[in-house]
mmCIF file of C-alpha atoms in Angstrom:
data_model
loop_
_atom_site.group_PDB
_atom_site.id
_atom_site.type_symbol
_atom_site.label_atom_id
_atom_site.label_comp_id
_atom_site.label_asym_id
_atom_site.label_seq_id
_atom_site.Cartn_x
_atom_site.Cartn_y
_atom_site.Cartn_z
ATOM 1 C CA MET A 260 20.002 14.542 20.871
ATOM 2 C CA ASN A 261 18.203 11.842 22.857
ATOM 3 C CA GLY A 262 15.334 13.758 22.682
ATOM 4 C CA GLN A 263 15.505 14.109 18.945
ATOM 5 C CA ILE A 264 15.768 10.212 18.727
ATOM 6 C CA LEU A 265 12.938 9.379 21.188
ATOM 7 C CA LEU A 266 10.413 11.988 19.389
ATOM 8 C CA LEU A 267 11.372 10.267 16.140
ATOM 9 C CA ILE A 268 10.795 6.667 17.833
ATOM 10 C CA ARG A 269 7.327 7.837 19.184
ATOM 11 C CA ARG A 270 6.272 9.110 15.774
ATOM 12 C CA LEU A 271 7.192 6.119 13.936
ATOM 13 C CA ALA A 272 5.271 4.144 16.594
ATOM 14 C CA LEU A 273 2.321 6.161 15.925
ATOM 15 C CA MET A 274 2.289 5.737 12.073
ATOM 16 C CA VAL A 275 3.296 1.759 12.379
ATOM 17 C CA SER A 276 0.522 1.574 15.235
ATOM 18 C CA GLY A 277 -2.275 3.329 12.989
ATOM 19 C CA GLU A 278 -1.541 1.389 10.005
ATOM 20 C CA ALA A 279 -1.386 -1.734 12.168
ATOM 21 C CA LEU A 280 -4.824 -1.003 13.739
ATOM 22 C CA GLN A 281 -6.146 -0.584 10.301
ATOM 23 C CA SER A 282 -4.744 -3.370 8.404
ATOM 24 C CA GLY A 283 -5.871 -5.509 11.476
ATOM 25 C CA PHE A 284 -9.483 -4.526 11.028
ATOM 26 C CA HIS A 285 -9.387 -5.079 7.602
ATOM 27 C CA PHE A 286 -7.975 -8.608 8.169
ATOM 28 C CA ALA A 287 -10.651 -9.383 10.715
ATOM 29 C CA LEU A 288 -13.237 -8.217 8.463
ATOM 30 C CA ASN A 289 -11.914 -10.505 5.524
ATOM 31 C CA ILE A 290 -12.120 -13.437 7.737
ATOM 32 C CA TYR A 291 -15.450 -12.763 8.898
ATOM 33 C CA LEU A 292 -17.030 -11.981 5.419
ATOM 34 C CA LEU A 293 -15.503 -15.204 4.144
ATOM 35 C CA HIS A 294 -17.972 -17.154 6.524
ATOM 36 C CA VAL A 295 -20.960 -15.304 5.600
ATOM 37 C CA LEU A 296 -20.975 -14.186 2.292
ATOM 38 C CA SER A 297 -21.533 -16.209 -0.939
ATOM 39 C CA ALA A 298 -18.308 -16.788 -3.258
ATOM 40 C CA ARG A 299 -19.771 -14.092 -5.820
ATOM 41 C CA ASP A 300 -20.428 -11.379 -2.871
ATOM 42 C CA TYR A 301 -17.111 -12.240 -1.135
ATOM 43 C CA GLY A 302 -15.318 -11.743 -4.594
ATOM 44 C CA ILE A 303 -16.813 -8.243 -5.230
ATOM 45 C CA PHE A 304 -15.774 -7.206 -1.682
ATOM 46 C CA ALA A 305 -12.354 -8.443 -2.474
ATOM 47 C CA ILE A 306 -12.017 -6.532 -5.542
ATOM 48 C CA SER A 307 -13.423 -3.637 -3.798
ATOM 49 C CA MET A 308 -10.593 -3.709 -1.654
ATOM 50 C CA VAL A 309 -7.950 -3.920 -4.516
ATOM 51 C CA MET A 310 -9.547 -0.891 -5.986
ATOM 52 C CA GLY A 311 -9.221 1.095 -2.881
ATOM 53 C CA GLY A 312 -5.697 -0.174 -2.415
ATOM 54 C CA VAL A 313 -5.180 1.315 -5.607
ATOM 55 C CA GLY A 314 -6.638 4.602 -5.160
ATOM 56 C CA VAL A 315 -4.560 4.995 -1.919
ATOM 57 C CA ALA A 316 -1.559 3.916 -3.981
ATOM 58 C CA TYR A 317 -2.299 6.742 -6.669
ATOM 59 C CA ILE A 318 -3.223 9.412 -4.007
ATOM 60 C CA ARG A 319 0.319 8.479 -2.125
ATOM 61 C CA SER A 320 2.328 9.258 -5.318
ATOM 62 C CA LEU A 321 0.246 12.512 -6.705
ATOM 63 C CA THR A 322 -0.545 14.148 -3.583
ATOM 64 C CA ALA A 323 0.252 12.644 0.034
ATOM 65 C CA VAL A 324 3.818 12.170 -0.420
ATOM 66 C CA PRO A 325 4.508 15.530 -2.372
ATOM 67 C CA ALA A 326 2.454 17.388 0.500
ATOM 68 C CA SER A 327 4.286 15.827 3.102
ATOM 69 C CA ILE A 328 7.538 16.763 1.470
ATOM 70 C CA TRP A 329 6.711 20.385 0.672
ATOM 71 C CA ILE A 330 4.793 20.973 3.946
ATOM 72 C CA ALA A 331 8.018 20.025 5.861
ATOM 73 C CA ARG A 332 10.033 22.102 3.824
ATOM 74 C CA SER A 333 7.551 25.183 4.782
ATOM 75 C CA THR A 334 9.367 27.664 6.403
ATOM 76 C CA THR A 335 6.110 29.656 7.596
ATOM 77 C CA ARG A 336 2.469 28.591 8.379
ATOM 78 C CA ARG A 337 1.106 30.407 5.395
ATOM 79 C CA GLN A 338 3.057 28.604 3.224
ATOM 80 C CA ALA A 339 2.497 25.322 4.585
ATOM 81 C CA ASP A 340 -1.420 26.185 4.375
ATOM 82 C CA ALA A 341 -0.913 27.062 0.712
ATOM 83 C CA TYR A 342 0.859 23.397 -0.219
ATOM 84 C CA ASP A 343 -2.014 21.841 1.970
ATOM 85 C CA VAL A 344 -4.876 23.655 0.112
ATOM 86 C CA ALA A 345 -3.237 22.757 -3.185
ATOM 87 C CA PHE A 346 -2.517 19.173 -2.814
ATOM 88 C CA GLY A 347 -5.722 18.484 -0.752
ATOM 89 C CA SER A 348 -7.658 20.053 -3.360
ATOM 90 C CA GLY A 349 -6.193 17.677 -5.714
ATOM 91 C CA ALA A 350 -6.746 14.728 -3.399
ATOM 92 C CA LEU A 351 -10.335 15.529 -3.358
ATOM 93 C CA LEU A 352 -10.642 15.764 -7.247
ATOM 94 C CA LEU A 353 -8.992 12.318 -7.365
ATOM 95 C CA SER A 354 -11.122 10.840 -4.688
ATOM 96 C CA LEU A 355 -14.265 11.760 -6.676
ATOM 97 C CA LEU A 356 -12.691 10.179 -9.817
ATOM 98 C CA PHE A 357 -11.903 7.113 -7.759
ATOM 99 C CA ALA A 358 -15.876 7.126 -6.683
ATOM 100 C CA LEU A 359 -17.191 7.216 -10.101
ATOM 101 C CA LEU A 360 -14.809 4.494 -11.479
ATOM 102 C CA ALA A 361 -15.330 2.335 -8.629
ATOM 103 C CA GLY A 362 -19.054 2.885 -8.625
ATOM 104 C CA ALA A 363 -19.465 2.080 -11.944
ATOM 105 C CA LEU A 364 -17.405 -1.224 -11.872
ATOM 106 C CA LEU A 365 -19.294 -2.548 -9.188
ATOM 107 C CA LYS A 366 -22.619 -1.538 -10.778
ATOM 108 C CA ILE A 367 -21.452 -3.671 -13.850
ATOM 109 C CA TRP A 368 -20.975 -6.542 -11.744
ATOM 110 C CA GLY A 369 -24.122 -6.437 -10.375
ATOM 111 C CA ALA A 370 -23.189 -5.558 -6.552
ATOM 112 C CA ASP A 371 -25.744 -4.320 -4.211
ATOM 113 C CA GLY A 372 -24.860 -1.148 -2.635
ATOM 114 C CA ALA A 373 -22.465 0.096 -5.773
ATOM 115 C CA ILE A 374 -22.720 3.541 -4.508
ATOM 116 C CA PHE A 375 -21.562 3.038 -1.497
ATOM 117 C CA GLY A 376 -18.665 0.872 -2.479
ATOM 118 C CA GLY A 377 -17.672 3.728 -4.780
ATOM 119 C CA ALA A 378 -17.765 6.264 -1.818
ATOM 120 C CA PHE A 379 -15.954 3.817 0.455
ATOM 121 C CA VAL A 380 -12.818 3.536 -2.390
ATOM 122 C CA ALA A 381 -12.984 7.222 -2.491
ATOM 123 C CA LEU A 382 -13.129 8.237 1.204
ATOM 124 C CA TRP A 383 -10.467 5.439 1.957
ATOM 125 C CA ALA A 384 -8.038 7.200 -0.699
ATOM 126 C CA LEU A 385 -8.964 10.599 0.752
ATOM 127 C CA ARG A 386 -8.288 9.895 4.469
ATOM 128 C CA SER A 387 -5.035 8.447 3.435
ATOM 129 C CA HIS A 388 -3.921 11.827 2.119
ATOM 130 C CA LEU A 389 -5.005 13.519 5.139
ATOM 131 C CA ARG A 390 -3.386 11.074 7.481
ATOM 132 C CA THR A 391 0.046 11.585 5.638
ATOM 133 C CA ALA A 392 -0.334 15.484 5.518
ATOM 134 C CA SER A 393 -1.499 15.628 9.098
ATOM 135 C CA PHE A 394 1.990 13.695 10.051
ATOM 136 C CA ALA A 395 3.821 16.377 7.996
ATOM 137 C CA ARG A 396 2.385 18.802 9.983
ATOM 138 C CA LYS A 397 3.121 17.157 13.351
ATOM 139 C CA ARG A 398 -0.389 16.057 14.371
ATOM 140 C CA GLN A 399 0.392 12.753 15.272
ATOM 141 C CA TRP A 400 -2.001 12.221 18.224
ATOM 142 C CA ILE A 401 -5.104 13.605 15.971
ATOM 143 C CA VAL A 402 -4.093 10.918 13.104
ATOM 144 C CA SER A 403 -4.154 8.464 16.116
ATOM 145 C CA CYS A 404 -7.632 9.701 17.378
ATOM 146 C CA SER A 405 -8.756 9.188 13.449
ATOM 147 C CA ASP A 406 -7.599 5.672 13.197
ATOM 148 C CA LEU A 407 -8.755 4.567 16.514
ATOM 149 C CA SER A 408 -12.433 6.345 15.710
ATOM 150 C CA PHE A 409 -12.213 4.246 12.043
ATOM 151 C CA THR A 410 -11.445 0.838 13.794
ATOM 152 C CA ILE A 411 -13.932 1.206 16.379
ATOM 153 C CA LEU A 412 -16.690 2.501 14.434
ATOM 154 C CA GLY A 413 -16.010 -0.080 11.731
ATOM 155 C CA CYS A 414 -16.100 -2.954 13.884
ATOM 156 C CA ALA A 415 -19.633 -1.335 15.755
ATOM 157 C CA MET A 416 -21.187 -1.068 12.385
ATOM 158 C CA THR A 417 -20.165 -4.583 11.352
ATOM 159 C CA ALA A 418 -21.666 -5.975 14.547
ATOM 160 C CA LEU A 419 -24.821 -3.980 13.920
ATOM 161 C CA ILE A 420 -24.856 -5.551 10.370
ATOM 162 C CA VAL A 421 -24.490 -9.291 12.178
ATOM 163 C CA LEU A 422 -27.252 -8.348 14.515
ATOM 164 C CA ARG A 423 -29.504 -7.025 11.959
ATOM 165 C CA ALA A 424 -28.956 -10.064 9.535
ATOM 166 C CA GLU A 425 -29.840 -8.064 6.630
ATOM 167 C CA ASN A 426 -28.095 -7.565 3.269
ATOM 168 C CA VAL A 427 -24.308 -7.931 4.612
ATOM 169 C CA LEU A 428 -22.339 -6.950 1.551
ATOM 170 C CA ARG A 429 -24.269 -3.714 1.421
ATOM 171 C CA GLY A 430 -24.281 -2.951 4.975
ATOM 172 C CA ILE A 431 -20.188 -3.364 5.090
ATOM 173 C CA PHE A 432 -19.998 -0.903 2.154
ATOM 174 C CA GLU A 433 -22.219 1.694 4.258
ATOM 175 C CA GLY A 434 -20.183 0.943 7.399
ATOM 176 C CA LEU A 435 -16.741 1.533 5.896
ATOM 177 C CA THR A 436 -18.156 4.551 4.093
ATOM 178 C CA LEU A 437 -19.167 6.061 7.432
ATOM 179 C CA ALA A 438 -16.316 4.690 9.362
ATOM 180 C CA ASN A 439 -13.990 6.652 6.702
ATOM 181 C CA GLY A 440 -16.049 9.680 6.747
ATOM 182 C CA VAL A 441 -15.871 10.067 10.494
ATOM 183 C CA GLY A 442 -12.043 9.471 10.420
ATOM 184 C CA ILE A 443 -11.567 12.328 7.717
ATOM 185 C CA LEU A 444 -14.214 14.503 9.785
ATOM 186 C CA LEU A 445 -11.620 14.112 12.843
ATOM 187 C CA LEU A 446 -8.601 14.865 10.760
ATOM 188 C CA LEU A 447 -10.450 18.304 9.637
ATOM 189 C CA VAL A 448 -12.074 19.382 12.952
ATOM 190 C CA LEU A 449 -9.724 18.489 15.555
ATOM 191 C CA PRO A 450 -7.009 20.777 14.439
ATOM 192 C CA ARG A 451 -9.064 23.634 14.157
ATOM 193 C CA THR A 452 -8.339 25.089 10.843
ATOM 194 C CA ARG A 453 -10.192 26.761 8.363
ATOM 195 C CA LEU A 454 -11.175 24.287 5.702
ATOM 196 C CA ARG A 455 -10.419 25.270 2.262
ATOM 197 C CA VAL A 456 -10.776 23.843 -1.258
ATOM 198 C CA SER A 457 -9.514 25.749 -4.391
ATOM 199 C CA LEU A 458 -8.847 25.210 -8.116
ATOM 200 C CA ARG A 459 -7.801 28.793 -8.723
ATOM 201 C CA ARG A 460 -5.281 29.367 -11.383
ATOM 202 C CA THR A 461 -2.411 29.976 -8.567
ATOM 203 C CA VAL A 462 -3.223 26.593 -6.893
ATOM 204 C CA ARG A 463 -2.906 24.785 -10.364
ATOM 205 C CA GLN A 464 0.708 26.413 -11.298
ATOM 206 C CA ARG A 465 1.793 25.138 -8.036
ATOM 207 C CA TYR A 466 0.813 21.671 -8.173
ATOM 208 C CA MET A 467 2.229 21.817 -11.987
ATOM 209 C CA ARG A 468 5.517 22.890 -11.229
ATOM 210 C CA LEU A 469 6.134 19.612 -9.631
ATOM 211 C CA TRP A 470 4.736 17.160 -12.403
ATOM 212 C CA PRO A 471 8.223 16.688 -13.882
ATOM 213 C CA GLN A 472 9.515 15.324 -10.542
ATOM 214 C CA LEU A 473 6.021 13.316 -9.996
ATOM 215 C CA ARG A 474 5.781 11.582 -13.433
ATOM 216 C CA TRP A 475 8.395 9.108 -12.836
ATOM 217 C CA THR A 476 6.814 8.135 -9.500
ATOM 218 C CA VAL A 477 3.570 7.876 -11.116
ATOM 219 C CA PHE A 478 5.009 5.621 -13.759
ATOM 220 C CA TYR A 479 6.866 3.496 -11.081
ATOM 221 C CA VAL A 480 3.354 3.124 -8.816
ATOM 222 C CA SER A 481 1.550 2.199 -12.104
ATOM 223 C CA THR A 482 3.990 -0.392 -12.857
ATOM 224 C CA SER A 483 4.175 -1.691 -9.513
ATOM 225 C CA LEU A 484 0.282 -1.912 -9.127
ATOM 226 C CA LEU A 485 0.127 -3.808 -12.714
ATOM 227 C CA GLN A 486 2.877 -6.253 -11.563
ATOM 228 C CA GLY A 487 1.234 -6.875 -7.994
ATOM 229 C CA GLN A 488 -2.521 -6.653 -9.197
ATOM 230 C CA ALA A 489 -2.362 -8.562 -12.433
ATOM 231 C CA ILE A 490 -4.220 -11.646 -11.005
ATOM 232 C CA ALA A 491 -7.121 -9.586 -9.728
ATOM 233 C CA LEU A 492 -7.474 -7.796 -13.042
ATOM 234 C CA LEU A 493 -6.991 -10.921 -15.114
ATOM 235 C CA VAL A 494 -9.107 -13.213 -13.060
ATOM 236 C CA THR A 495 -12.101 -10.969 -12.389
ATOM 237 C CA GLY A 496 -12.111 -9.579 -16.010
ATOM 238 C CA MET A 497 -11.818 -12.985 -17.668
ATOM 239 C CA ALA A 498 -13.685 -15.133 -14.837
ATOM 240 C CA GLY A 499 -15.776 -12.785 -12.758
ATOM 241 C CA PRO A 500 -15.810 -11.900 -8.980
ATOM 242 C CA ALA A 501 -16.680 -15.429 -7.733
ATOM 243 C CA ALA A 502 -13.375 -17.161 -9.368
ATOM 244 C CA TYR A 503 -11.353 -14.522 -7.581
ATOM 245 C CA ALA A 504 -12.802 -15.132 -4.531
ATOM 246 C CA PRO A 505 -10.925 -17.996 -3.162
ATOM 247 C CA ILE A 506 -7.552 -16.613 -4.211
ATOM 248 C CA ALA A 507 -8.376 -13.279 -2.621
ATOM 249 C CA ALA A 508 -9.322 -15.093 0.578
ATOM 250 C CA VAL A 509 -6.017 -17.340 0.727
ATOM 251 C CA ILE A 510 -3.916 -14.193 -0.171
ATOM 252 C CA THR A 511 -5.834 -12.772 2.884
ATOM 253 C CA LEU A 512 -4.646 -15.235 5.022
ATOM 254 C CA PHE A 513 -1.183 -13.803 4.361
ATOM 255 C CA ALA A 514 -1.709 -10.357 4.722
ATOM 256 C CA PRO A 515 -0.244 -9.808 7.967
ATOM 257 C CA LEU A 516 3.119 -10.303 6.653
ATOM 258 C CA ARG A 517 2.536 -7.261 4.481
ATOM 259 C CA ILE A 518 2.184 -5.338 7.743
ATOM 260 C CA VAL A 519 5.215 -6.673 9.198
ATOM 261 C CA ALA A 520 6.881 -6.038 5.880
ATOM 262 C CA THR A 521 5.473 -2.396 5.529
ATOM 263 C CA ALA A 522 6.498 -1.629 9.567
ATOM 264 C CA PHE A 523 9.962 -2.927 8.869
ATOM 265 C CA ASP A 524 10.401 -0.909 5.897
ATOM 266 C CA ASN A 525 9.635 2.074 7.602
ATOM 267 C CA MET A 526 11.786 1.502 10.483
ATOM 268 C CA MET A 527 15.030 0.645 8.160
ATOM 269 C CA GLN A 528 14.430 3.124 5.368
ATOM 270 C CA PRO A 529 16.200 6.015 7.541
ATOM 271 C CA GLU A 530 18.937 3.777 8.594
ATOM 272 C CA ILE A 531 19.652 2.873 4.981
ATOM 273 C CA SER A 532 19.370 6.435 4.066
ATOM 274 C CA ALA A 533 22.011 7.389 6.593
ATOM 275 C CA SER A 534 24.493 4.724 5.564
ATOM 276 C CA ILE A 535 24.239 5.432 1.958
ATOM 277 C CA GLY A 536 24.857 8.879 2.740
ATOM 278 C CA ARG A 537 28.047 8.028 4.437
ATOM 279 C CA GLY A 538 28.961 5.618 1.820
ATOM 280 C CA GLU A 539 28.728 2.377 3.870
ATOM 281 C CA TYR A 540 27.521 0.552 0.821
ATOM 282 C CA ARG A 541 28.832 -2.834 2.156
ATOM 283 C CA LYS A 542 26.961 -2.458 5.148
ATOM 284 C CA VAL A 543 23.561 -2.086 3.213
ATOM 285 C CA TRP A 544 24.481 -4.937 1.270
ATOM 286 C CA ASN A 545 24.843 -6.886 4.386
ATOM 287 C CA HIS A 546 21.949 -5.923 6.179
ATOM 288 C CA ALA A 547 19.865 -6.477 3.107
ATOM 289 C CA LEU A 548 21.018 -10.033 2.862
ATOM 290 C CA VAL A 549 20.724 -10.728 6.505
ATOM 291 C CA TRP A 550 17.557 -9.121 7.275
ATOM 292 C CA SER A 551 15.812 -10.633 3.880
ATOM 293 C CA GLY A 552 16.928 -14.048 5.073
ATOM 294 C CA LEU A 553 15.846 -13.605 8.633
ATOM 295 C CA LEU A 554 12.209 -12.230 7.331
ATOM 296 C CA SER A 555 11.906 -15.090 5.141
ATOM 297 C CA LEU A 556 12.569 -17.439 7.868
ATOM 298 C CA GLY A 557 10.027 -16.175 9.563
ATOM 299 C CA CYS A 558 7.356 -16.125 6.439
ATOM 300 C CA LEU A 559 8.410 -19.845 6.002
ATOM 301 C CA VAL A 560 7.122 -20.316 9.975
ATOM 302 C CA TYR A 561 4.097 -18.270 9.320
ATOM 303 C CA GLY A 562 2.779 -20.348 6.157
ATOM 304 C CA GLY A 563 3.298 -23.632 7.912
ATOM 305 C CA LEU A 564 0.908 -22.110 10.530
ATOM 306 C CA VAL A 565 -1.704 -20.925 8.066
ATOM 307 C CA PHE A 566 -1.533 -24.299 6.281
ATOM 308 C CA PHE A 567 -2.394 -26.254 9.552
ATOM 309 C CA LEU A 568 -5.313 -23.797 10.231
ATOM 310 C CA ALA A 569 -6.664 -23.413 6.568
ATOM 311 C CA PRO A 570 -8.612 -26.706 6.599
ATOM 312 C CA HIS A 571 -10.538 -25.437 9.707
ATOM 313 C CA ILE A 572 -11.927 -22.525 7.709
ATOM 314 C CA LYS A 573 -15.691 -23.799 6.506
ATOM 315 C CA SER A 574 -16.790 -21.658 3.470
ATOM 316 C CA GLU A 575 -18.877 -21.521 0.362
ATOM 317 C CA THR A 576 -15.969 -19.489 -1.390
ATOM 318 C CA PHE A 577 -14.017 -22.823 -1.382
ATOM 319 C CA LEU A 578 -16.511 -25.102 -2.462
ATOM 320 C CA ASP A 579 -15.057 -25.270 -6.159
ATOM 321 C CA ALA A 580 -11.270 -24.399 -5.085
ATOM 322 C CA SER A 581 -8.709 -26.177 -2.765
ATOM 323 C CA ILE A 582 -7.051 -23.988 -0.228
ATOM 324 C CA GLN A 583 -4.233 -25.968 -0.557
ATOM 325 C CA THR A 584 -3.575 -25.361 -4.274
ATOM 326 C CA ILE A 585 -4.043 -21.531 -3.715
ATOM 327 C CA GLY A 586 -2.124 -21.665 -0.552
ATOM 328 C CA ILE A 587 0.895 -22.874 -2.182
ATOM 329 C CA SER A 588 1.053 -20.062 -4.721
ATOM 330 C CA ALA A 589 0.252 -17.476 -1.854
ATOM 331 C CA TRP A 590 2.862 -18.956 0.207
ATOM 332 C CA LEU A 591 5.357 -18.429 -2.381
ATOM 333 C CA ILE A 592 4.439 -14.825 -3.337
ATOM 334 C CA SER A 593 4.743 -13.790 0.207
ATOM 335 C CA ILE A 594 8.177 -15.389 0.439
ATOM 336 C CA LEU A 595 9.244 -13.411 -2.571
ATOM 337 C CA LEU A 596 7.488 -10.093 -1.399
ATOM 338 C CA ILE A 597 9.303 -10.460 2.292
ATOM 339 C CA ALA A 598 12.700 -11.517 0.511
ATOM 340 C CA TYR A 599 12.802 -8.498 -2.247
ATOM 341 C CA SER A 600 11.428 -5.857 0.284
ATOM 342 C CA MET A 601 14.997 -4.648 1.374
ATOM 343 C CA PRO A 602 16.349 -4.380 -1.965
ATOM 344 C CA ARG A 603 13.431 -2.380 -3.214
ATOM 345 C CA ILE A 604 13.902 -0.198 -0.320
ATOM 346 C CA VAL A 605 17.365 0.594 -1.094
ATOM 347 C CA LEU A 606 16.550 1.234 -4.673
ATOM 348 C CA GLU A 607 13.760 3.670 -3.725
ATOM 349 C CA THR A 608 16.210 5.183 -0.872
ATOM 350 C CA MET A 609 18.918 5.391 -4.145
ATOM 351 C CA SER A 610 15.866 7.206 -6.028
ATOM 352 C CA ALA A 611 16.338 4.643 -8.746
ATOM 353 C CA PHE A 612 12.605 4.837 -9.636
ATOM 354 C CA TRP A 613 12.838 4.547 -13.130
ATOM 355 C CA THR A 614 14.882 1.338 -12.715
ATOM 356 C CA LEU A 615 11.976 0.001 -10.524
ATOM 357 C CA ALA A 616 9.554 1.047 -12.996
ATOM 358 C CA ILE A 617 11.345 -0.545 -15.821
ATOM 359 C CA ILE A 618 11.747 -3.989 -13.309
ATOM 360 C CA ASN A 619 8.102 -3.857 -12.627
ATOM 361 C CA LEU A 620 6.943 -3.563 -16.317
ATOM 362 C CA VAL A 621 8.929 -6.628 -17.271
ATOM 363 C CA ALA A 622 7.846 -8.752 -14.430
ATOM 364 C CA ALA A 623 4.200 -7.758 -14.732
ATOM 365 C CA VAL A 624 4.156 -8.237 -18.631
ATOM 366 C CA ILE A 625 5.771 -11.679 -17.943
ATOM 367 C CA GLY A 626 3.151 -12.292 -15.248
ATOM 368 C CA LEU A 627 0.149 -11.158 -17.462
ATOM 369 C CA VAL A 628 1.289 -13.445 -20.386
ATOM 370 C CA CYS A 629 1.590 -16.540 -17.720
ATOM 371 C CA ILE A 630 -1.495 -15.874 -15.760
ATOM 372 C CA ALA A 631 -3.874 -15.440 -19.100
ATOM 373 C CA THR A 632 -2.188 -18.646 -20.456
ATOM 374 C CA LEU A 633 -3.139 -20.217 -17.548
ATOM 375 C CA LEU A 634 -6.534 -18.892 -17.538
ATOM 376 C CA ALA A 635 -7.228 -20.096 -20.680
ATOM 377 C CA LEU A 636 -5.743 -23.397 -19.946
ATOM 378 C CA THR A 637 -6.452 -24.552 -16.542
ATOM 379 C CA THR A 638 -8.456 -23.412 -13.623
ATOM 380 C CA PRO A 639 -8.397 -19.613 -11.856
ATOM 381 C CA ALA A 640 -6.674 -21.167 -8.863
ATOM 382 C CA LEU A 641 -3.880 -22.565 -10.806
ATOM 383 C CA SER A 642 -3.558 -19.153 -12.712
ATOM 384 C CA LEU A 643 -1.748 -17.977 -9.426
ATOM 385 C CA ALA A 644 1.377 -19.552 -10.490
ATOM 386 C CA GLY A 645 1.538 -17.400 -13.153
ATOM 387 C CA ALA A 646 1.776 -14.550 -10.128
ATOM 388 C CA VAL A 647 4.482 -16.461 -8.668
ATOM 389 C CA VAL A 648 6.511 -16.211 -12.193
ATOM 390 C CA SER A 649 6.160 -12.444 -12.058
ATOM 391 C CA GLU A 650 7.250 -12.113 -8.332
ATOM 392 C CA ALA A 651 10.234 -14.326 -8.976
ATOM 393 C CA VAL A 652 11.431 -12.161 -11.961
ATOM 394 C CA PHE A 653 11.086 -9.280 -9.944
ATOM 395 C CA PHE A 654 12.869 -10.608 -7.009
ATOM 396 C CA GLY A 655 15.852 -11.712 -9.340
ATOM 397 C CA LEU A 656 16.097 -8.329 -11.300
ATOM 398 C CA CYS A 657 15.852 -6.516 -8.115
ATOM 399 C CA TRP A 658 18.591 -8.147 -6.337
ATOM 400 C CA ILE A 659 20.796 -8.367 -9.043
ATOM 401 C CA THR A 660 20.454 -4.596 -9.656
ATOM 402 C CA VAL A 661 21.071 -3.932 -6.155
ATOM 403 C CA LYS A 662 24.327 -5.890 -5.870
ATOM 404 C CA ARG A 663 25.657 -4.140 -9.136
ATOM 405 C CA ARG A 664 24.641 -0.591 -7.668
ATOM 406 C CA LEU A 665 26.152 -0.963 -4.361
ATOM 407 C CA ILE A 666 29.165 -2.711 -5.481
ATOM 408 C CA GLY A 667 29.776 -0.096 -8.229
ATOM 409 C CA ARG A 668 29.584 2.552 -5.543
ATOM 410 C CA GLN A 669 31.357 0.982 -3.109
ATOM 411 C CA GLN A 670 34.510 0.590 -5.705
ATOM 412 C CA ARG A 671 34.047 4.403 -6.661
ATOM 413 C CA TYR A 672 34.028 5.600 -3.113
ATOM 414 C CA VAL A 673 37.163 3.401 -2.036
ATOM 415 C CA GLU A 674 38.789 4.749 -5.026
ATOM 416 C CA ALA A 675 37.805 8.569 -4.289
ATOM 417 C CA ARG A 676 39.301 8.040 -0.695
ATOM 418 C CA ALA A 677 42.368 6.671 -2.013
ATOM 419 C CA MET A 678 42.870 9.560 -4.168
ATOM 420 C CA GLU A 679 42.474 12.157 -1.561
#
């Protein structure tokens, strides 16, 4: 029993450390580019990161997570290989679609290196799928090698671009494409397995049989992205990449909080699932309240540190925008994200994806209206307040829903036990 617990802890540590390593590199890269790129080029880079995040989210919902579930349930290696081929082939097709869409958008915005930008978005998404599938096949150390190589090569390429002092944005896209490509190569080569991609009828049928289960998850992810990325979509679409640049830059300063929240979610979800399975609904509610409060307090402290250091950041990106004006909204958004992280995880554990999708949709529509109105009447910096409204709506609805469901289940559980 103790051996299983230690194995689970080690696996979780490898997952979290890999995500932290990559996120740390992306954070450092954003801070560096903030100092060397023009506002327009930084805005283009920031929106390419948003597109990459969108690609990763869809890959996770459509191929990576289903692959992880079905590979883990397979009783034979041949069966696991069949699922690996089916979902891997689907991930490859989706990645190619992401490459075309991202490359086309970057070309429309006049980005130098649009082809490499599209390739970076596609390879980032594909590597995300392969990482998750590799974890399902208990190849944790191979994933760690891939993550480490991606980070080291990314840092090395960035340093080379600095020394050459040529087109920085194009060079960064090329470097990220190469780093993700090498990471993928290690995930495919190190296991010493035969590489297969197939679009045969049996493979397509195997995937389509799962579609009734996947469609609600996809709807949930779509509404979640719409709600979370409304500010990026509207500001970039209505005012251009340069207008989005200062918003993206300040949001990046709060990115470490998302890393902490993701790691904490990964740590708490198994415990929440076990407590719900035992009917300990009151315990789950208390955990949600206590941990949300503590994490929000930490977010307050971190925000104070950001406001102390932010005035020392000198960048062309902030020439026409106030760090403080954007920072207040970004700080509030981060606090709300942290504060509703636990109830969101509870609802996901209870498989309430339809409910979460509706909450996301309501919050997204309200956010889109607020942001668009503020963009029409004020500046892009002030329009971030519309995103605060959206997050506040999600926060309120999420907590209300969790409270009702947990209390309702607790009452039914007590009544059932009393009748026994």
